[in-house]
Amino acid sequence: MVFRTIKQFYKILRMEFEEIYKTYWDRIFRLCMGFVNDYAIAQDLAQETFVIVWQKLDTFRNESSIGTWIFRIASNNCLRQIEKDKRFLKSDLPINLTEEKQQSLEPQIQFLYKCIAELPETERIIISLELEDIKQAEIAKIVGLSEANTRVKIHRIKEKLTQKFKENGPQ
Amino acid sequence: MDHNNNIDFKDLWKKQTVSQPNIEDLLARLKQFKKAGLRNLWITNILLFATCVFIVSVWFYYQPEFISTKIGIVLAILAMVIYLGFYNRLASTYKNIDATQTNQEYLQKLILIKRKQQFMQSTLLSLYFVLLGVGICFYLYEYTLKMTILWAVFTYGITLLWMGFNWFYIRPKQIKKQQSKIDELIAKFEDVNNQLQS
């Protein structure tokens, strides 16, 4: 009896997870891609995010929206990547591994992601969330800033990007 | 949307090619993920625990008569237990850091953990060496009494030389190597955290 209940609980959880996975994979991947601008690392970071989501799903209470919850996990995981990054740089891995995949992309898209990945870390997260159409109030809740502060930051980052596109952007 | 320059960043952003991996692959990765983090923790625990068991078995097997020998054994074990206890607690805080907090809270947690790690690899490591060294000196006393003066001086000489080598060469080298890495990381995390304050 208990065993059946557990099994059922797991089944529901698994269905819920699959739903989340389908809905959020693309969005989380783009957030990670904006952070590192490297296809393989972004894929890794997105996978790690969903591993954490799966592990923590049963602790999720509807205090915040599921989106806010997942984006918090994803952006925190990106921040933690900074630590791995240090190790990564020291071991001489071939850098051109991931370059090929990106060549087919339109230069403008490539340039946008490159510009974002060059911003300070928290700005990368903020602008990525903004470009994902997340409400500014939600972004404030994910990052831990006030709404007013978030609005100002978004405005400034957009200005920076526009400037970069004007100066060096591909036509 | 971005009317000032006609660049639609949102549109560009969403055109990034994305490939969604199979969900089964993801769940398979889960197992790998769990294993990798625990390996170092297990190795350190097993090694230090085995050493403790060995030392305790020496106590039972040879039945030392002097209190100094027993104090020596207790100090050596204490050194390892303190180090291990701290190491395990830090590893578990690190593993269980709540990823669902805001970025700001999360960054502060990361900085805190790195500071504890810094303490462990400097102050605690020194304490470990001192306790272990004093412990060994106490432990040797009973057995050197049974030797001739020359051999006793030789035994203590060699032991102290080895400890000096550890204290003045190995320890600073170890601390310096790891410290610069951690300092760099703390500085980086603090820099990221400050981005949110400005």
CSV table of C-alpha atoms in Angstrom, one decimal:
chain,number,residue,atom,x,y,z
A,1,MET,CA,0.0,0.0,0.0
A,2,VAL,CA,2.7,2.5,1.1
A,3,PHE,CA,4.9,1.3,-1.8
A,4,ARG,CA,2.1,2.0,-4.2
A,5,THR,CA,1.5,5.5,-2.9
A,6,ILE,CA,5.2,6.2,-3.2
A,7,LYS,CA,5.2,4.9,-6.7
A,8,GLN,CA,2.3,7.0,-7.6
A,9,PHE,CA,3.9,10.1,-6.0
A,10,TYR,CA,7.0,9.5,-8.1
A,11,LYS,CA,5.0,9.1,-11.2
A,12,ILE,CA,3.2,12.4,-10.7
A,13,LEU,CA,6.5,14.1,-9.9
A,14,ARG,CA,8.0,12.6,-13.0
A,15,MET,CA,5.1,13.9,-15.2
A,16,GLU,CA,5.4,17.3,-13.6
A,17,PHE,CA,9.1,17.3,-14.3
A,18,GLU,CA,8.7,16.3,-17.9
A,19,GLU,CA,6.3,19.2,-18.4
A,20,ILE,CA,8.7,21.6,-16.8
A,21,TYR,CA,11.6,20.2,-18.9
A,22,LYS,CA,9.7,20.7,-22.1
A,23,THR,CA,8.5,24.2,-21.2
A,24,TYR,CA,11.7,25.6,-19.8
A,25,TRP,CA,14.6,23.9,-21.5
A,26,ASP,CA,15.0,26.4,-24.3
A,27,ARG,CA,14.7,29.4,-22.0
A,28,ILE,CA,17.2,28.0,-19.5
A,29,PHE,CA,19.6,27.1,-22.2
A,30,ARG,CA,19.5,30.6,-23.7
A,31,LEU,CA,20.1,32.1,-20.2
A,32,CYS,CA,23.2,29.9,-19.8
A,33,MET,CA,24.3,30.6,-23.3
A,34,GLY,CA,24.1,34.4,-22.6
A,35,PHE,CA,26.2,33.8,-19.5
A,36,VAL,CA,29.1,31.8,-21.1
A,37,ASN,CA,28.6,32.1,-24.9
A,38,ASP,CA,29.9,28.6,-25.4
A,39,TYR,CA,27.5,26.0,-26.7
A,40,ALA,CA,28.9,23.0,-24.9
A,41,ILE,CA,29.3,24.7,-21.5
A,42,ALA,CA,25.8,26.2,-21.8
A,43,GLN,CA,24.4,22.8,-22.6
A,44,ASP,CA,26.2,21.4,-19.5
A,45,LEU,CA,24.9,24.3,-17.3
A,46,ALA,CA,21.4,23.8,-18.5
A,47,GLN,CA,21.5,20.1,-17.7
A,48,GLU,CA,22.9,20.7,-14.3
A,49,THR,CA,20.1,23.1,-13.7
A,50,PHE,CA,17.5,20.5,-14.5
A,51,VAL,CA,19.3,17.9,-12.3
A,52,ILE,CA,18.9,20.3,-9.4
A,53,VAL,CA,15.2,21.0,-10.4
A,54,TRP,CA,14.5,17.3,-10.4
A,55,GLN,CA,16.2,16.8,-7.0
A,56,LYS,CA,14.4,19.8,-5.4
A,57,LEU,CA,11.0,19.5,-7.1
A,58,ASP,CA,9.3,17.9,-4.1
A,59,THR,CA,10.4,20.8,-1.9
A,60,PHE,CA,8.8,23.4,-4.2
A,61,ARG,CA,6.0,25.2,-2.5
A,62,ASN,CA,3.9,27.6,-4.5
A,63,GLU,CA,5.2,30.6,-2.6
A,64,SER,CA,6.8,32.0,-5.8
A,65,SER,CA,5.9,31.1,-9.4
A,66,ILE,CA,7.6,28.0,-10.7
A,67,GLY,CA,9.3,30.2,-13.3
A,68,THR,CA,10.9,32.4,-10.7
A,69,TRP,CA,12.0,29.3,-8.8
A,70,ILE,CA,13.6,27.6,-11.9
A,71,PHE,CA,15.3,30.8,-13.1
A,72,ARG,CA,16.8,31.3,-9.6
A,73,ILE,CA,18.3,27.8,-9.7
A,74,ALA,CA,19.6,28.4,-13.2
A,75,SER,CA,21.1,31.8,-12.6
A,76,ASN,CA,22.7,30.6,-9.3
A,77,ASN,CA,24.2,27.7,-11.1
A,78,CYS,CA,25.6,30.0,-13.7
A,79,LEU,CA,27.2,32.0,-10.8
A,80,ARG,CA,28.7,28.9,-9.4
A,81,GLN,CA,30.2,28.2,-12.8
A,82,ILE,CA,32.7,31.0,-12.0
A,83,GLU,CA,34.4,28.6,-9.7
A,84,LYS,CA,34.7,25.9,-12.3
A,85,ASP,CA,35.8,28.4,-14.9
A,86,LYS,CA,39.0,29.0,-13.0
A,87,ARG,CA,39.8,25.3,-13.1
A,88,PHE,CA,38.8,25.2,-16.7
A,89,LEU,CA,41.2,27.8,-17.8
A,90,LYS,CA,44.2,26.1,-16.1
A,91,SER,CA,43.8,22.8,-18.0
A,92,ASP,CA,44.5,23.4,-21.6
A,93,LEU,CA,41.5,22.2,-23.3
A,94,PRO,CA,41.2,22.7,-27.1
A,95,ILE,CA,39.2,25.9,-27.5
A,96,ASN,CA,38.0,25.3,-31.0
A,97,LEU,CA,35.8,22.3,-30.1
A,98,THR,CA,32.5,24.3,-30.0
A,99,GLU,CA,33.2,26.9,-32.6
A,100,GLU,CA,31.9,24.9,-35.6
A,101,LYS,CA,28.4,24.5,-34.2
A,102,GLN,CA,28.0,28.3,-34.0
A,103,GLN,CA,29.2,29.1,-37.5
A,104,SER,CA,25.8,28.5,-39.0
A,105,LEU,CA,24.2,31.1,-36.8
A,106,GLU,CA,23.3,34.5,-38.2
A,107,PRO,CA,26.2,36.9,-37.3
A,108,GLN,CA,23.8,39.2,-35.6
A,109,ILE,CA,22.6,36.6,-33.1
A,110,GLN,CA,26.2,35.5,-32.5
A,111,PHE,CA,27.2,39.1,-31.9
A,112,LEU,CA,24.3,39.6,-29.4
A,113,TYR,CA,25.3,36.6,-27.3
A,114,LYS,CA,29.0,37.6,-27.5
A,115,CYS,CA,28.1,41.1,-26.2
A,116,ILE,CA,26.0,39.8,-23.4
A,117,ALA,CA,28.7,37.3,-22.3
A,118,GLU,CA,31.1,40.2,-22.1
A,119,LEU,CA,29.0,42.1,-19.6
A,120,PRO,CA,29.5,41.9,-15.8
A,121,GLU,CA,28.1,38.6,-14.5
A,122,THR,CA,24.9,39.9,-12.8
A,123,GLU,CA,24.1,42.1,-15.8
A,124,ARG,CA,24.3,39.0,-18.1
A,125,ILE,CA,21.6,37.4,-15.9
A,126,ILE,CA,19.4,40.5,-15.7
A,127,ILE,CA,19.4,41.1,-19.5
A,128,SER,CA,18.9,37.5,-20.3
A,129,LEU,CA,15.8,37.4,-18.1
A,130,GLU,CA,14.5,40.6,-19.6
A,131,LEU,CA,15.0,39.2,-23.2
A,132,GLU,CA,13.1,36.1,-22.1
A,133,ASP,CA,10.0,38.4,-21.4
A,134,ILE,CA,10.1,37.9,-17.7
A,135,LYS,CA,8.3,40.7,-15.8
A,136,GLN,CA,10.6,43.2,-14.1
A,137,ALA,CA,9.0,42.4,-10.8
A,138,GLU,CA,10.0,38.8,-11.2
A,139,ILE,CA,13.5,39.6,-12.3
A,140,ALA,CA,13.9,41.6,-9.1
A,141,LYS,CA,12.8,38.6,-7.1
A,142,ILE,CA,15.2,36.3,-8.9
A,143,VAL,CA,18.2,38.5,-8.6
A,144,GLY,CA,17.4,40.0,-5.2
A,145,LEU,CA,17.2,43.7,-6.1
A,146,SER,CA,14.4,46.2,-5.7
A,147,GLU,CA,12.1,46.7,-8.7
A,148,ALA,CA,13.2,50.3,-9.2
A,149,ASN,CA,16.8,49.3,-9.2
A,150,THR,CA,16.1,46.5,-11.7
A,151,ARG,CA,14.4,48.8,-14.0
A,152,VAL,CA,17.3,51.2,-14.0
A,153,LYS,CA,19.8,48.4,-14.6
A,154,ILE,CA,17.8,47.0,-17.5
A,155,HIS,CA,17.7,50.4,-19.1
A,156,ARG,CA,21.4,50.9,-18.8
A,157,ILE,CA,22.3,47.4,-20.1
A,158,LYS,CA,20.1,47.9,-23.1
A,159,GLU,CA,21.8,51.2,-23.8
A,160,LYS,CA,25.2,49.5,-23.6
A,161,LEU,CA,24.1,46.8,-26.0
A,162,THR,CA,22.7,49.3,-28.5
A,163,GLN,CA,25.9,51.2,-28.3
A,164,LYS,CA,28.0,48.1,-29.0
A,165,PHE,CA,25.7,47.2,-31.9
A,166,LYS,CA,26.1,50.7,-33.4
A,167,GLU,CA,29.9,50.6,-33.1
A,168,ASN,CA,30.8,47.1,-34.1
A,169,GLY,CA,27.6,45.2,-34.9
A,170,PRO,CA,27.4,43.2,-38.1
A,171,GLN,CA,25.0,44.7,-40.7
B,1,MET,CA,10.7,47.3,-29.0
B,2,ASP,CA,14.1,48.9,-29.0
B,3,HIS,CA,12.8,51.8,-31.0
B,4,ASN,CA,15.9,54.0,-30.6
B,5,ASN,CA,17.8,51.9,-33.0
B,6,ASN,CA,15.5,49.4,-34.6
B,7,ILE,CA,17.4,46.5,-33.1
B,8,ASP,CA,14.9,43.9,-31.8
B,9,PHE,CA,17.1,42.2,-29.2
B,10,LYS,CA,14.3,40.0,-28.0
B,11,ASP,CA,13.8,38.6,-31.5
B,12,LEU,CA,17.5,38.0,-32.0
B,13,TRP,CA,17.8,36.4,-28.6
B,14,LYS,CA,15.1,33.9,-29.3
B,15,LYS,CA,16.5,32.8,-32.6
B,16,GLN,CA,19.4,31.1,-30.9
B,17,THR,CA,19.4,27.4,-32.0
B,18,VAL,CA,18.6,25.1,-29.2
B,19,SER,CA,18.7,21.4,-29.0
B,20,GLN,CA,16.9,19.7,-26.2
B,21,PRO,CA,18.5,16.5,-25.0
B,22,ASN,CA,16.6,13.4,-24.3
B,23,ILE,CA,15.1,13.3,-20.8
B,24,GLU,CA,16.5,9.8,-20.2
B,25,ASP,CA,20.0,11.1,-20.8
B,26,LEU,CA,19.4,13.8,-18.3
B,27,LEU,CA,18.3,11.4,-15.6
B,28,ALA,CA,21.3,9.1,-16.3
B,29,ARG,CA,23.5,12.1,-15.7
B,30,LEU,CA,22.0,12.5,-12.3
B,31,LYS,CA,23.8,9.4,-11.0
B,32,GLN,CA,27.1,10.6,-12.4
B,33,PHE,CA,26.5,14.0,-10.7
B,34,LYS,CA,26.0,12.4,-7.3
B,35,LYS,CA,29.0,10.2,-7.5
B,36,ALA,CA,31.6,12.7,-8.6
B,37,GLY,CA,31.2,15.1,-5.7
B,38,LEU,CA,31.5,12.5,-3.1
B,39,ARG,CA,34.7,10.8,-4.1
B,40,ASN,CA,37.2,13.1,-2.5
B,41,LEU,CA,35.1,13.2,0.7
B,42,TRP,CA,35.2,9.4,0.9
B,43,ILE,CA,38.9,9.1,0.3
B,44,THR,CA,39.8,11.6,3.0
B,45,ASN,CA,37.4,10.1,5.5
B,46,ILE,CA,38.6,6.5,4.9
B,47,LEU,CA,42.3,7.4,5.0
B,48,LEU,CA,42.1,9.4,8.2
B,49,PHE,CA,39.7,6.9,9.8
B,50,ALA,CA,42.0,4.0,8.9
B,51,THR,CA,44.9,5.9,10.5
B,52,CYS,CA,42.9,6.4,13.7
B,53,VAL,CA,42.1,2.8,13.9
B,54,PHE,CA,45.7,1.9,13.4
B,55,ILE,CA,46.8,4.2,16.2
B,56,VAL,CA,44.2,2.9,18.6
B,57,SER,CA,45.1,-0.7,17.8
B,58,VAL,CA,48.7,0.1,18.7
B,59,TRP,CA,47.5,1.3,22.1
B,60,PHE,CA,45.6,-2.0,22.7
B,61,TYR,CA,48.3,-4.2,21.2
B,62,TYR,CA,51.4,-2.8,23.0
B,63,GLN,CA,49.7,-1.5,26.1
B,64,PRO,CA,51.8,1.6,26.8
B,65,GLU,CA,52.6,2.2,30.5
B,66,PHE,CA,53.3,5.9,30.5
B,67,ILE,CA,50.6,8.5,30.6
B,68,SER,CA,52.7,10.6,28.1
B,69,THR,CA,52.3,7.8,25.5
B,70,LYS,CA,48.5,7.8,25.9
B,71,ILE,CA,48.4,11.6,25.8
B,72,GLY,CA,50.4,11.4,22.6
B,73,ILE,CA,47.9,9.0,21.0
B,74,VAL,CA,44.9,11.1,22.1
B,75,LEU,CA,46.5,14.3,20.7
B,76,ALA,CA,47.2,12.6,17.3
B,77,ILE,CA,43.7,11.3,17.1
B,78,LEU,CA,42.2,14.6,18.2
B,79,ALA,CA,44.1,16.3,15.4
B,80,MET,CA,42.6,14.1,12.8
B,81,VAL,CA,39.1,14.2,14.3
B,82,ILE,CA,39.0,18.0,14.4
B,83,TYR,CA,40.2,18.3,10.9
B,84,LEU,CA,37.8,15.6,9.6
B,85,GLY,CA,34.9,17.1,11.5
B,86,PHE,CA,35.4,20.5,10.0
B,87,TYR,CA,36.0,19.1,6.5
B,88,ASN,CA,32.8,17.0,6.6
B,89,ARG,CA,30.7,19.9,7.8
B,90,LEU,CA,32.0,22.2,5.2
B,91,ALA,CA,31.5,19.7,2.5
B,92,SER,CA,27.9,19.2,3.5
B,93,THR,CA,27.2,22.9,3.7
B,94,TYR,CA,28.7,23.2,0.2
B,95,LYS,CA,26.6,20.4,-1.1
B,96,ASN,CA,23.4,21.5,0.4
B,97,ILE,CA,23.6,25.2,-0.4
B,98,ASP,CA,20.1,26.3,-1.2
B,99,ALA,CA,20.0,27.0,-4.9
B,100,THR,CA,16.5,28.5,-4.8
B,101,GLN,CA,17.5,31.7,-3.0
B,102,THR,CA,18.0,35.0,-4.8
B,103,ASN,CA,21.3,35.6,-6.6
B,104,GLN,CA,22.3,38.1,-4.0
B,105,GLU,CA,21.7,35.6,-1.1
B,106,TYR,CA,23.4,32.8,-3.0
B,107,LEU,CA,26.5,34.9,-3.7
B,108,GLN,CA,26.8,35.8,0.0
B,109,LYS,CA,26.6,32.1,0.9
B,110,LEU,CA,29.3,31.2,-1.6
B,111,ILE,CA,31.6,33.9,-0.1
B,112,LEU,CA,30.9,32.6,3.4
B,113,ILE,CA,31.8,29.0,2.4
B,114,LYS,CA,35.0,30.1,0.7
B,115,ARG,CA,36.0,32.0,3.8
B,116,LYS,CA,35.5,28.9,5.9
B,117,GLN,CA,37.5,27.0,3.4
B,118,GLN,CA,40.2,29.6,3.7
B,119,PHE,CA,40.2,29.1,7.5
B,120,MET,CA,40.4,25.4,7.2
B,121,GLN,CA,43.3,25.5,4.9
B,122,SER,CA,45.4,27.9,7.0
B,123,THR,CA,44.5,28.0,10.7
B,124,LEU,CA,43.1,24.6,11.0
B,125,LEU,CA,45.8,23.0,8.9
B,126,SER,CA,48.4,24.6,11.2
B,127,LEU,CA,46.5,23.4,14.3
B,128,TYR,CA,46.5,19.9,12.8
B,129,PHE,CA,50.3,19.9,12.3
B,130,VAL,CA,50.9,21.2,15.9
B,131,LEU,CA,48.7,18.7,17.5
B,132,LEU,CA,50.1,15.8,15.5
B,133,GLY,CA,53.7,17.0,16.2
B,134,VAL,CA,53.2,17.4,19.9
B,135,GLY,CA,51.4,14.1,20.0
B,136,ILE,CA,54.2,12.2,18.3
B,137,CYS,CA,56.8,13.8,20.7
B,138,PHE,CA,54.8,12.6,23.7
B,139,TYR,CA,54.3,9.2,22.2
B,140,LEU,CA,58.0,8.6,21.5
B,141,TYR,CA,59.1,9.5,25.1
B,142,GLU,CA,58.3,6.0,26.6
B,143,TYR,CA,60.2,4.1,23.9
B,144,THR,CA,63.2,6.4,23.8
B,145,LEU,CA,63.8,5.9,27.5
B,146,LYS,CA,64.5,2.3,26.7
B,147,MET,CA,67.2,3.3,24.2
B,148,THR,CA,70.8,4.4,24.8
B,149,ILE,CA,71.2,8.2,25.0
B,150,LEU,CA,72.7,8.3,21.5
B,151,TRP,CA,69.8,6.5,19.9
B,152,ALA,CA,67.3,8.6,21.8
B,153,VAL,CA,68.8,11.8,20.6
B,154,PHE,CA,69.0,10.4,17.1
B,155,THR,CA,65.3,9.3,17.2
B,156,TYR,CA,64.1,12.7,18.4
B,157,GLY,CA,66.5,14.4,16.0
B,158,ILE,CA,65.2,12.7,13.0
B,159,THR,CA,61.5,13.1,14.1
B,160,LEU,CA,62.0,16.8,14.8
B,161,LEU,CA,63.8,17.3,11.5
B,162,TRP,CA,60.9,15.6,9.6
B,163,MET,CA,58.4,17.8,11.5
B,164,GLY,CA,60.4,20.9,10.8
B,165,PHE,CA,60.4,20.0,7.1
B,166,ASN,CA,56.7,19.6,7.2
B,167,TRP,CA,56.1,22.8,9.1
B,168,PHE,CA,58.6,25.1,7.3
B,169,TYR,CA,58.4,23.6,3.8
B,170,ILE,CA,55.3,21.5,3.1
B,171,ARG,CA,52.8,23.5,5.1
B,172,PRO,CA,53.5,27.0,3.7
B,173,LYS,CA,53.7,25.5,0.2
B,174,GLN,CA,50.3,23.8,0.6
B,175,ILE,CA,48.8,26.9,2.1
B,176,LYS,CA,50.2,29.2,-0.5
B,177,LYS,CA,49.1,27.0,-3.4
B,178,GLN,CA,45.5,26.8,-2.3
B,179,GLN,CA,45.2,30.2,-0.7
B,180,SER,CA,45.9,32.1,-3.9
B,181,LYS,CA,43.2,30.1,-5.6
B,182,ILE,CA,40.7,30.7,-2.9
B,183,ASP,CA,41.6,34.4,-2.5
B,184,GLU,CA,41.1,34.9,-6.2
B,185,LEU,CA,37.7,33.2,-6.0
B,186,ILE,CA,36.6,35.2,-3.0
B,187,ALA,CA,37.7,38.4,-4.7
B,188,LYS,CA,35.7,37.4,-7.8
B,189,PHE,CA,32.5,36.5,-5.9
B,190,GLU,CA,32.8,39.8,-3.9
B,191,ASP,CA,33.2,41.7,-7.2
B,192,VAL,CA,30.1,40.0,-8.6
B,193,ASN,CA,28.2,40.7,-5.4
B,194,ASN,CA,29.2,44.4,-5.5
B,195,GLN,CA,27.8,44.6,-9.0
B,196,LEU,CA,24.4,44.3,-7.3
B,197,GLN,CA,25.1,47.1,-4.8
B,198,SER,CA,26.0,49.7,-7.3
